[in-house]
Short mmCIF file of C-alpha atoms in Angstrom, two decimals:
data_model
loop_
_atom_site.label_atom_id
_atom_site.label_comp_id
_atom_site.label_asym_id
_atom_site.label_seq_id
_atom_site.Cartn_x
_atom_site.Cartn_y
_atom_site.Cartn_z
CA MET A 17 0.00 0.00 0.00
CA THR A 18 1.35 3.40 -0.96
CA ASP A 19 0.64 5.52 2.10
CA ASP A 20 3.10 8.33 1.67
CA THR A 21 2.07 11.72 2.82
CA ILE A 22 1.65 14.86 0.87
CA GLY A 23 3.95 17.21 -0.90
CA SER A 24 4.41 20.91 -0.46
CA SER A 25 6.44 23.85 -1.55
CA ARG A 26 8.16 26.27 0.70
CA VAL A 27 7.97 29.82 1.92
CA PRO A 28 11.58 30.86 2.60
CA GLY A 29 12.24 31.54 6.26
CA ALA A 30 8.69 30.68 7.21
CA LEU A 31 6.53 28.40 5.08
CA ARG A 32 8.43 25.58 3.45
CA GLU A 33 8.35 22.25 1.59
CA ARG A 34 8.26 18.70 3.05
CA THR A 35 9.17 15.16 1.98
CA GLY A 36 12.71 15.14 3.26
CA CYS A 37 13.91 18.06 1.16
CA GLN A 38 17.06 19.45 2.76
CA SER A 39 17.80 22.45 0.57
CA THR A 40 15.79 25.61 0.07
CA ASP A 41 16.02 25.42 -3.73
CA GLY A 42 14.49 22.94 -6.15
CA VAL A 43 12.10 21.72 -3.48
CA LEU A 44 9.23 20.92 -5.79
CA MET A 45 11.61 19.08 -8.14
CA THR A 46 12.91 16.96 -5.28
CA LEU A 47 9.37 16.19 -4.18
CA THR A 48 8.34 15.23 -7.70
CA LYS A 49 11.24 12.80 -8.04
CA ALA A 50 10.41 11.24 -4.69
CA MET A 51 6.78 10.82 -5.66
CA ARG A 52 7.76 9.14 -8.93
CA VAL A 53 9.96 6.69 -7.08
CA LEU A 54 7.14 5.88 -4.68
CA GLY A 55 4.54 5.70 -7.43
CA ALA A 56 2.37 7.88 -5.23
CA THR A 57 0.10 9.35 -7.85
CA THR A 58 -2.87 9.14 -5.50
CA VAL A 59 -1.33 10.30 -2.26
CA ALA A 60 -3.78 11.87 0.12
CA GLY A 61 -2.97 15.54 0.23
CA ALA A 62 -0.67 17.44 -2.11
CA LEU A 63 0.88 20.15 0.02
CA LEU A 64 1.76 22.56 -2.76
CA PHE A 65 3.77 25.16 -0.89
CA THR A 66 4.86 28.28 -2.66
CA ALA A 67 7.53 30.73 -1.63
CA ALA A 68 6.25 33.89 0.01
CA PRO A 69 8.28 35.54 2.79
CA VAL A 70 6.48 36.07 6.06
CA ALA A 71 7.33 39.05 8.23
CA SER A 72 6.33 37.59 11.58
CA ALA A 73 4.51 34.80 13.34
CA ASP A 74 1.56 37.18 13.63
CA GLN A 75 1.22 37.06 9.86
CA VAL A 76 1.26 33.28 10.10
CA ARG A 77 -1.80 33.44 12.36
CA ASP A 78 -3.42 35.98 10.04
CA GLY A 79 -2.81 33.62 7.14
CA GLN A 80 -4.96 30.93 8.77
CA TRP A 81 -8.15 31.86 6.94
CA ALA A 82 -9.89 28.75 8.24
CA ASN A 83 -9.79 30.22 11.75
CA SER A 84 -12.24 32.97 10.84
CA TYR A 85 -14.14 30.59 8.55
CA PHE A 86 -14.83 28.33 11.53
CA ASP A 87 -15.20 31.30 13.93
CA LEU A 88 -12.88 29.81 16.55
CA LYS A 89 -13.96 32.22 19.29
CA LYS A 90 -17.50 30.81 19.15
CA VAL A 91 -16.29 27.23 18.78
CA TRP A 92 -13.95 27.48 21.76
CA SER A 93 -16.70 28.98 23.92
CA VAL A 94 -18.27 25.50 23.76
CA SER A 95 -15.34 23.07 23.46
CA LYS A 96 -11.59 22.97 22.90
CA GLY A 97 -11.33 19.20 22.81
CA ASP A 98 -9.91 18.98 26.34
CA GLY A 99 -8.85 15.50 27.39
CA VAL A 100 -9.37 13.85 23.98
CA ILE A 101 -6.42 11.95 22.49
CA VAL A 102 -6.08 12.19 18.71
CA ALA A 103 -3.67 9.72 17.13
CA VAL A 104 -1.82 10.99 14.05
CA ILE A 105 -0.54 8.13 11.91
CA ASP A 106 1.97 9.93 9.76
CA SER A 107 5.64 10.87 9.52
CA GLY A 108 5.90 11.70 13.22
CA VAL A 109 5.30 14.97 15.08
CA ASP A 110 7.93 17.47 16.21
CA ALA A 111 7.17 17.66 19.93
CA SER A 112 9.59 20.58 20.34
CA HIS A 113 7.78 22.96 17.99
CA PRO A 114 6.67 25.96 20.08
CA ASP A 115 3.13 25.74 18.74
CA LEU A 116 2.81 22.12 19.89
CA GLU A 117 5.06 21.93 22.92
CA GLY A 118 3.27 20.19 25.78
CA SER A 119 0.52 18.82 23.55
CA VAL A 120 2.36 15.82 22.09
CA LEU A 121 2.41 12.44 23.85
CA PRO A 122 5.36 10.03 23.40
CA GLY A 123 3.65 7.92 20.76
CA TYR A 124 5.29 5.07 18.90
CA ASP A 125 7.70 4.51 16.03
CA GLN A 126 7.17 1.06 14.56
CA SER A 127 10.49 1.32 12.70
CA GLY A 128 12.50 1.75 15.91
CA GLN A 129 14.11 4.99 14.71
CA GLY A 130 12.48 7.33 17.20
CA LEU A 131 10.74 9.31 14.45
CA ASN A 132 7.47 9.54 16.37
CA THR A 133 8.53 12.78 18.11
CA LYS A 134 11.72 13.64 16.21
CA PRO A 135 10.71 13.33 12.57
CA THR A 136 12.83 14.04 9.53
CA ASP A 137 9.68 14.60 7.47
CA PHE A 138 7.42 17.21 9.01
CA HIS A 139 4.12 16.43 7.32
CA GLY A 140 2.86 14.86 10.53
CA THR A 141 3.77 18.04 12.41
CA ASN A 142 1.74 20.04 9.89
CA MET A 143 -1.31 17.88 10.56
CA ALA A 144 -0.88 17.87 14.34
CA SER A 145 -0.73 21.67 14.39
CA LEU A 146 -4.06 21.95 12.55
CA ILE A 147 -5.59 19.64 15.14
CA ALA A 148 -4.09 20.80 18.45
CA GLY A 149 -1.72 23.70 17.79
CA HIS A 150 -1.87 26.32 20.56
CA GLY A 151 0.43 28.98 19.12
CA HIS A 152 2.98 30.70 21.33
CA GLY A 153 3.81 34.10 22.76
CA ASP A 154 1.27 36.87 22.35
CA GLY A 155 -1.05 35.54 19.67
CA GLU A 156 1.75 34.19 17.51
CA GLY A 157 2.08 30.99 15.51
CA VAL A 158 -0.45 28.40 14.39
CA VAL A 159 -3.51 27.39 16.36
CA GLY A 160 -5.47 24.23 15.66
CA LEU A 161 -9.19 23.69 15.83
CA ALA A 162 -8.95 21.64 19.06
CA PRO A 163 -6.08 23.12 21.10
CA GLY A 164 -7.17 21.24 24.21
CA ALA A 165 -6.63 17.84 22.59
CA LYS A 166 -3.49 15.73 22.92
CA ILE A 167 -1.61 14.32 19.94
CA LEU A 168 -0.49 10.68 19.91
CA PRO A 169 2.13 10.47 17.11
CA ILE A 170 2.51 7.11 15.39
CA TYR A 171 5.10 6.61 12.68
CA LYS A 172 3.53 5.13 9.58
CA LYS A 173 6.18 2.64 8.41
CA SER A 174 8.27 -0.28 9.59
CA ALA A 175 12.05 -0.48 9.50
CA ASP A 176 11.94 -1.93 5.98
CA GLY A 177 9.73 0.90 4.73
CA SER A 178 6.51 -1.07 4.43
CA SER A 179 3.19 0.34 5.57
CA GLU A 180 2.26 -0.05 9.22
CA THR A 181 -1.06 1.77 9.05
CA ALA A 182 -3.02 -1.26 10.25
CA ASN A 183 -0.72 -1.84 13.23
CA GLY A 184 -0.76 1.90 13.89
CA ILE A 185 -4.54 1.88 14.17
CA ARG A 186 -4.44 -1.01 16.64
CA TRP A 187 -1.72 0.69 18.70
CA ALA A 188 -3.72 3.91 18.80
CA VAL A 189 -6.83 2.07 20.00
CA ASP A 190 -4.84 0.25 22.69
CA HIS A 191 -3.36 3.54 23.92
CA ASN A 192 -6.59 5.43 24.53
CA ALA A 193 -6.97 7.41 21.31
CA LYS A 194 -10.60 8.36 20.64
CA VAL A 195 -9.93 9.74 17.16
CA VAL A 196 -7.38 8.55 14.58
CA ASN A 197 -6.22 10.97 11.87
CA ILE A 198 -4.81 9.37 8.69
CA SER A 199 -3.79 12.09 6.24
CA LEU A 200 -2.27 9.66 3.77
CA GLY A 201 -3.45 7.03 1.35
CA GLY A 202 -2.90 4.65 -1.52
CA SER A 203 -4.74 3.10 -4.43
CA LYS A 204 -5.84 -0.21 -2.93
CA ALA A 205 -9.43 -1.29 -3.26
CA PRO A 206 -11.57 -1.50 -0.11
CA LYS A 207 -11.21 -4.72 1.87
CA SER A 208 -8.26 -5.81 -0.30
CA ASP A 209 -5.88 -5.61 2.67
CA PRO A 210 -7.19 -8.04 5.33
CA GLU A 211 -5.03 -6.62 8.10
CA LEU A 212 -6.22 -3.08 7.42
CA THR A 213 -9.85 -4.19 7.29
CA LYS A 214 -9.43 -6.01 10.60
CA ALA A 215 -7.75 -2.95 12.16
CA VAL A 216 -10.65 -0.71 11.12
CA ALA A 217 -13.07 -3.24 12.62
CA TYR A 218 -10.98 -3.29 15.80
CA ALA A 219 -11.28 0.48 16.07
CA ALA A 220 -15.05 0.30 15.51
CA GLN A 221 -15.43 -2.37 18.18
CA HIS A 222 -13.56 -0.14 20.64
CA ASP A 223 -15.46 3.05 19.78
CA VAL A 224 -12.61 4.87 18.02
CA LEU A 225 -13.37 7.12 15.04
CA ILE A 226 -10.98 6.92 12.06
CA VAL A 227 -10.83 9.97 9.78
CA ALA A 228 -8.91 9.69 6.48
CA SER A 229 -8.13 11.69 3.33
CA SER A 230 -9.99 10.94 0.12
CA GLY A 231 -6.89 11.60 -2.02
CA ASN A 232 -5.37 14.23 -4.30
CA SER A 233 -5.67 12.96 -7.85
CA GLY A 234 -8.97 14.57 -8.80
CA LEU A 235 -10.33 11.12 -9.68
CA GLY A 236 -13.58 9.37 -8.88
CA THR A 237 -11.76 6.76 -6.82
CA VAL A 238 -11.27 7.34 -3.10
CA ASP A 239 -7.92 6.33 -1.62
CA SER A 240 -7.32 3.61 0.97
CA PRO A 241 -7.85 3.63 3.92
CA ALA A 242 -10.54 6.30 3.38
CA ASN A 243 -12.45 3.83 1.19
CA GLU A 244 -12.59 1.19 3.93
CA PRO A 245 -16.10 0.65 5.37
CA GLY A 246 -16.24 2.28 8.79
CA VAL A 247 -13.83 5.15 7.98
CA LEU A 248 -14.97 8.79 7.73
CA ALA A 249 -13.62 9.95 4.34
CA VAL A 250 -12.93 13.66 3.81
CA GLY A 251 -12.71 15.86 0.70
CA ALA A 252 -11.19 19.35 0.37
CA THR A 253 -12.76 22.74 -0.33
CA ASP A 254 -11.42 26.28 -0.78
CA LYS A 255 -12.35 29.55 0.91
CA ASN A 256 -15.16 30.08 -1.62
CA ASP A 257 -16.74 26.72 -0.69
CA ALA A 258 -15.77 25.20 -4.04
CA SER A 259 -14.60 21.61 -4.08
CA TRP A 260 -10.82 21.50 -4.66
CA SER A 261 -10.20 20.33 -8.22
CA LYS A 262 -7.72 17.63 -7.14
CA SER A 263 -9.83 16.21 -4.32
CA ASP A 264 -10.69 12.57 -5.05
CA TYR A 265 -14.40 11.86 -4.89
CA GLY A 266 -16.90 9.06 -4.67
CA PRO A 267 -19.76 7.67 -2.57
CA GLU A 268 -17.41 7.06 0.38
CA VAL A 269 -16.90 10.82 0.92
CA LEU A 270 -19.18 11.93 3.74
CA ILE A 271 -17.89 15.42 4.52
CA SER A 272 -15.49 18.06 3.23
CA ALA A 273 -13.44 20.79 4.92
CA PRO A 274 -11.03 23.62 4.07
CA GLY A 275 -7.93 22.29 2.33
CA VAL A 276 -6.64 25.06 0.04
CA GLN A 277 -3.92 27.55 1.09
CA ILE A 278 -3.87 26.09 4.58
CA VAL A 279 -1.14 27.44 6.87
CA SER A 280 0.34 24.94 9.34
CA ALA A 281 3.30 24.58 11.67
CA GLY A 282 6.31 22.45 10.88
CA GLY A 283 9.35 22.60 8.66
CA PRO A 284 13.13 22.26 8.50
CA PRO A 285 15.37 24.55 10.59
CA GLY A 286 14.68 28.17 9.77
CA SER A 287 11.31 27.42 8.15
CA PRO A 288 8.80 26.58 10.87
CA TYR A 289 5.60 27.14 8.84
CA TYR A 290 3.93 25.95 5.64
CA ILE A 291 1.08 26.88 3.34
CA ALA A 292 -0.52 24.01 1.43
CA ASP A 293 -3.33 22.55 -0.69
CA GLY A 294 -4.67 19.05 -0.14
CA THR A 295 -7.15 16.71 1.49
CA SER A 296 -4.64 16.04 4.29
CA GLY A 297 -5.33 19.40 5.93
CA SER A 298 -9.07 18.91 5.46
CA THR A 299 -8.82 15.57 7.24
CA ALA A 300 -6.94 17.11 10.15
CA TYR A 301 -9.70 19.70 10.61
CA VAL A 302 -12.40 17.02 10.64
CA ALA A 303 -10.41 14.93 13.14
CA ALA A 304 -10.08 18.03 15.32
CA ALA A 305 -13.83 18.68 15.10
CA ALA A 306 -14.43 15.08 16.16
CA ALA A 307 -12.27 15.74 19.23
CA LEU A 308 -14.36 18.84 20.03
CA VAL A 309 -17.55 16.79 19.84
CA ARG A 310 -16.13 13.89 21.87
CA ALA A 311 -15.13 16.32 24.62
CA LYS A 312 -18.58 17.97 24.62
CA PHE A 313 -20.59 14.74 24.28
CA PRO A 314 -18.48 11.98 25.85
CA LYS A 315 -21.30 9.42 25.78
CA LEU A 316 -21.71 9.48 22.02
CA THR A 317 -20.25 6.59 20.05
CA ALA A 318 -17.78 7.13 17.23
CA GLY A 319 -20.59 6.72 14.70
CA GLN A 320 -22.78 9.19 16.53
CA VAL A 321 -19.92 11.71 16.55
CA ALA A 322 -19.65 11.29 12.77
CA ASN A 323 -23.41 11.74 12.61
CA ARG A 324 -23.22 15.12 14.36
CA LEU A 325 -20.43 16.26 12.03
CA ILE A 326 -22.28 15.46 8.81
CA LYS A 327 -25.76 16.52 9.93
CA SER A 328 -24.42 19.92 10.97
CA ALA A 329 -22.32 20.40 7.81
CA SER A 330 -23.11 23.50 5.76
CA VAL A 331 -24.41 22.94 2.25
CA PRO A 332 -22.57 25.10 -0.32
CA ALA A 333 -24.60 27.25 -2.69
CA GLY A 334 -23.70 25.10 -5.68
CA LEU A 335 -25.11 22.02 -3.97
CA LYS A 336 -28.35 23.39 -2.53
CA GLY A 337 -31.37 21.63 -3.91
CA GLY A 338 -29.22 18.72 -5.05
CA LYS A 339 -28.98 15.19 -3.77
CA VAL A 340 -26.80 14.37 -0.77
CA PRO A 341 -24.46 12.80 -0.07
CA ASP A 342 -22.66 14.43 -2.98
CA PRO A 343 -19.58 12.52 -4.22
CA HIS A 344 -17.39 15.64 -3.86
CA TYR A 345 -18.81 17.31 -0.74
CA GLY A 346 -20.45 14.42 1.04
CA TYR A 347 -23.16 15.96 3.19
CA GLY A 348 -21.49 19.37 3.10
CA ILE A 349 -18.64 21.40 4.57
CA LEU A 350 -17.52 21.02 8.17
CA SER A 351 -19.19 23.45 10.60
CA PRO A 352 -17.69 22.81 14.08
CA TYR A 353 -19.86 25.27 16.02
CA ASP A 354 -23.06 23.81 14.60
CA ALA A 355 -21.78 20.30 15.33
CA LEU A 356 -21.43 21.33 18.97
CA THR A 357 -24.67 23.26 19.36
CA LYS A 358 -27.37 22.05 16.97
CA ASP A 359 -30.25 19.89 18.15
CA ILE A 360 -29.21 16.61 16.54
CA PRO A 361 -30.55 13.24 17.73
CA ALA A 362 -27.87 10.76 18.73
CA GLY A 363 -29.11 8.17 16.26
CA PRO A 364 -27.88 4.59 16.00
CA ALA A 365 -24.43 3.67 17.29
CA GLN A 366 -22.97 3.13 13.83
CA GLY A 367 -24.20 6.50 12.58
CA PRO A 368 -23.53 7.20 8.89
CA LEU A 369 -20.44 4.98 8.73
CA ALA A 370 -20.63 1.98 6.43
CA ALA A 371 -20.89 -1.39 8.14
CA VAL A 372 -17.53 -2.80 9.16
CA ALA A 373 -16.67 -6.44 8.57
CA GLY A 374 -17.09 -8.44 11.76
CA THR A 375 -19.36 -5.85 13.39
CA GLY A 376 -23.02 -5.02 13.20
CA SER A 377 -25.79 -3.26 15.05
CA THR A 378 -25.70 -5.86 17.78
CA SER A 379 -21.95 -5.62 18.31
CA SER A 380 -21.51 -1.88 17.85
CA PRO A 381 -20.80 0.29 20.88
CA THR A 382 -23.88 1.20 22.88
CA ALA A 383 -25.59 4.35 21.70
CA GLY A 384 -25.04 7.28 24.01
CA GLY A 385 -27.47 9.83 25.36
CA ASP A 386 -25.63 13.04 24.54
CA SER A 387 -28.12 14.33 22.01
CA ALA A 388 -28.36 18.11 22.23
CA GLY A 389 -32.12 17.97 22.37
CA GLY A 390 -32.79 14.42 23.42
CA ALA A 391 -34.84 13.69 20.30
CA ALA A 392 -35.75 10.14 19.38
CA PRO A 393 -32.78 8.18 18.07
CA GLY A 394 -34.90 6.83 15.22
CA ASP A 395 -34.29 10.03 13.23
CA THR A 396 -31.38 8.66 11.24
CA LEU A 397 -29.61 9.59 8.04
CA PRO A 398 -30.83 8.34 4.68
CA THR A 399 -29.27 5.05 3.65
CA LEU A 400 -25.84 5.71 2.16
CA PRO A 401 -24.51 4.11 -1.02
CA SER A 402 -22.47 1.08 -0.06
CA ALA A 403 -18.72 1.76 0.11
CA SER A 404 -17.91 -1.93 0.00
CA ARG A 405 -18.35 -4.66 -2.58
CA ASP A 406 -20.20 -7.94 -2.40
CA ASP A 407 -17.43 -10.46 -1.72
CA ALA A 408 -19.28 -13.29 -3.46
CA SER A 409 -19.97 -11.64 -6.81
CA GLY A 410 -17.63 -8.65 -6.99
CA THR A 411 -20.55 -6.37 -7.85
CA SER A 412 -21.67 -3.23 -6.09
CA ALA A 413 -24.20 -3.90 -3.33
CA GLY A 414 -26.06 -0.76 -4.36
CA VAL A 415 -26.40 -2.09 -7.91
CA MET A 416 -27.68 -5.46 -6.67
CA ILE A 417 -30.34 -3.76 -4.59
CA GLY A 418 -31.51 -1.86 -7.65
CA VAL A 419 -31.88 -4.99 -9.79
CA VAL A 420 -35.45 -6.16 -10.13
CA GLY A 421 -36.45 -9.30 -11.90
CA ALA A 422 -35.81 -12.97 -11.80
CA GLY A 423 -34.40 -15.90 -13.68
CA ILE A 424 -32.38 -15.23 -16.83
CA ALA A 425 -32.88 -11.46 -16.73
CA VAL A 426 -31.26 -11.17 -13.30
CA LEU A 427 -28.38 -13.40 -14.32
CA VAL A 428 -27.69 -11.33 -17.46
CA ILE A 429 -27.75 -8.08 -15.51
CA VAL A 430 -25.39 -9.44 -12.87
CA ILE A 431 -22.93 -10.57 -15.54
CA ILE A 432 -23.01 -7.14 -17.19
CA VAL A 433 -22.44 -5.37 -13.88
CA VAL A 434 -19.50 -7.66 -13.03
CA VAL A 435 -17.83 -6.94 -16.38
CA VAL A 436 -18.38 -3.18 -16.07
CA ALA A 437 -17.16 -3.09 -12.47
CA ARG A 438 -13.97 -4.92 -13.37
CA ASN A 439 -13.29 -2.70 -16.35
CA ARG A 440 -13.84 0.44 -14.28
CA ARG A 441 -11.99 -0.66 -11.14
CA ARG A 442 -8.97 1.42 -12.15
CA PRO A 443 -10.27 4.44 -14.07
CA ALA A 444 -7.62 6.17 -16.14
CA PRO A 445 -6.68 9.62 -14.85
CA MET A 446 -8.27 12.39 -16.85
CA PRO A 447 -6.20 15.54 -17.27
CA VAL A 448 -7.74 18.54 -15.58
CA GLN A 449 -8.11 21.64 -17.71
CA PRO A 450 -8.92 24.33 -15.17
CA GLN A 451 -9.19 27.08 -17.77
CA GLN A 452 -12.11 25.44 -19.59
CA GLN A 453 -14.55 25.09 -16.74
CA PRO A 454 -14.93 26.31 -13.14
CA PRO A 455 -14.28 24.05 -10.12
CA TYR A 456 -17.00 21.64 -9.16
CA GLY A 457 -19.90 23.25 -7.34
CA THR A 458 -19.00 26.89 -8.18
CA ALA A 459 -20.60 29.62 -10.16
CA PRO A 460 -18.96 30.39 -13.55
CA ASN A 461 -16.96 33.32 -12.15
CA TRP A 462 -15.17 31.46 -9.35
CA PRO A 463 -11.36 31.37 -9.50
CA SER A 464 -9.85 28.70 -11.74
CA ALA A 465 -9.01 25.23 -10.44
CA GLN A 466 -5.84 24.54 -8.53
CA GLN A 467 -2.69 23.33 -10.25
CA GLN A 468 -2.34 19.60 -10.84
CA PHE A 469 -0.19 17.58 -8.49
CA GLY A 470 0.88 13.97 -8.38
CA GLY A 471 4.55 13.60 -9.16
CA GLN A 472 4.48 15.04 -12.68
CA ALA A 473 6.02 18.18 -14.09
CA PRO A 474 3.90 21.33 -13.62
CA ALA A 475 1.11 21.57 -16.16
CA PRO A 476 0.97 24.46 -18.64
CA GLY A 477 -0.03 27.62 -16.84
CA TYR A 478 1.32 26.39 -13.50
CA PRO A 479 2.20 29.51 -11.53
CA PRO A 480 5.91 30.24 -10.87
CA GLN A 481 7.19 29.77 -7.34
CA TYR A 482 6.51 32.80 -5.27
CA GLY A 483 9.48 34.89 -4.44
CA ASN A 484 9.18 38.51 -5.41
CA GLN A 485 5.74 37.94 -6.85
CA ALA A 486 2.49 38.69 -5.07
CA PRO A 487 1.43 36.13 -2.43
CA PRO A 488 -1.59 33.84 -2.92
CA PRO A 489 -5.04 35.53 -2.91
CA GLY A 490 -6.22 36.24 0.59
CA TYR A 491 -2.80 35.77 2.18
CA PRO A 492 -1.66 38.72 4.34
CA PRO A 493 0.65 41.40 2.87
CA GLN A 494 4.23 40.17 2.91
CA ASN A 495 7.25 41.96 4.32
CA PRO A 496 10.86 40.87 4.61
CA TYR A 497 10.88 37.82 6.86
CA GLN A 498 11.84 38.24 10.49
CA ASN A 499 12.45 34.71 11.80
CA PRO A 500 10.61 34.49 15.14
CA TYR A 501 12.74 31.53 16.27
CA GLY A 502 16.29 32.66 15.58
CA PRO A 503 18.81 31.40 13.04
CA ASP A 504 17.96 27.70 13.31
CA GLY A 505 14.16 28.07 13.37
CA GLY A 506 13.95 26.78 16.94
CA GLN A 507 14.32 23.20 15.79
CA SER A 508 17.16 20.73 16.10
CA GLN A 509 19.30 19.96 13.10
CA ARG A 510 18.51 16.56 11.56
#
């Protein structure tokens, strides 16, 4: 399973590129080469960082447009996620970063290299800061959506470089995590990895919510593990509520969240912050919102927490009047304050999550009583399209339900569906031409789609790296960078 995390491009002295890039030049080229080697054309979250000097950590905070989008002051008046442990299965988390110091638990490195809290790749730090960052000093640095939560960092690979996502999930469950953030992914089909499927079931049996990225290829195929039944899959949107053009989509996507031009903490020495596009950041925000809800409503099951998140999601203008769940947006865009305050019945224990192998309504965690209004739990979501496949026939369960007839007619239809499903299992990537049509779900005058990412050379029209050019739209005015951490960025040399 390819489960490598996302790319990025740097902001000199402040916001900078990831994926083990050591120099300040040619970062995107280095990332592209790495992605080609890994074959990670569907990695969950392309952090496309662009150079734009930042004058101070205050400007970093100002650059976090999602903070005002979520209205953190209102959200935090209800919950900050206090006492909730969020596991981050990723590249490790820099526990010494000033915006995370004191919020990172020891965690676990399955490779034995100690990368859980001293990573060489800071993508995990980026995600942790969006979840539980608390900033530093007088309103400086990055703050996350749930600053009261604790981060449990789990390194994603073994010593030989193979994926340890399944073992990471089990370890998180056994060490008291209530939410697991997985901002990474690969192209495996659902239930094709028995150990991963069992790990997801293990989390469901122990009332732990797994949140994962849909992917960054712009294709109608959701990445693994987000496509596993029982996982809350997340898509990305921009500040105009348009679905990000590279966000993977499909019936598994249940919710979306801001994922374009997202500022986060973490970087090599001298560059402690990043700005990025991708479903990874969106996933971190949803995981953080889950922590807020779990702190406010501790009796709700993982499925009921997911239920509150999707039933309180805001429906973008381009989707109003349409059918939900939408393959791009799911039930809408994350709205943390509404998730904490709306009158939403608890509903069944499983909530909107697809049934997990080895579990069922009788073996799911007991439904809690933390409904905001105490309404009858029978008010449940509409039946969702099945995210799994019928193991016996290889056909979609949703298709089988829709088949009416008997005898030869049924047999013929089943054969046709099997052939079509097999032929479409790996849809060929379709090149995105952002100049010909607006992003999904937007009016014709919305800004053009984001640049393509996935280990290839920049497409025609790809913007040059920012240096002396103007910063991205909506980003605060830039001044010569004044490093708030000193010459080495406040981080140890690696």
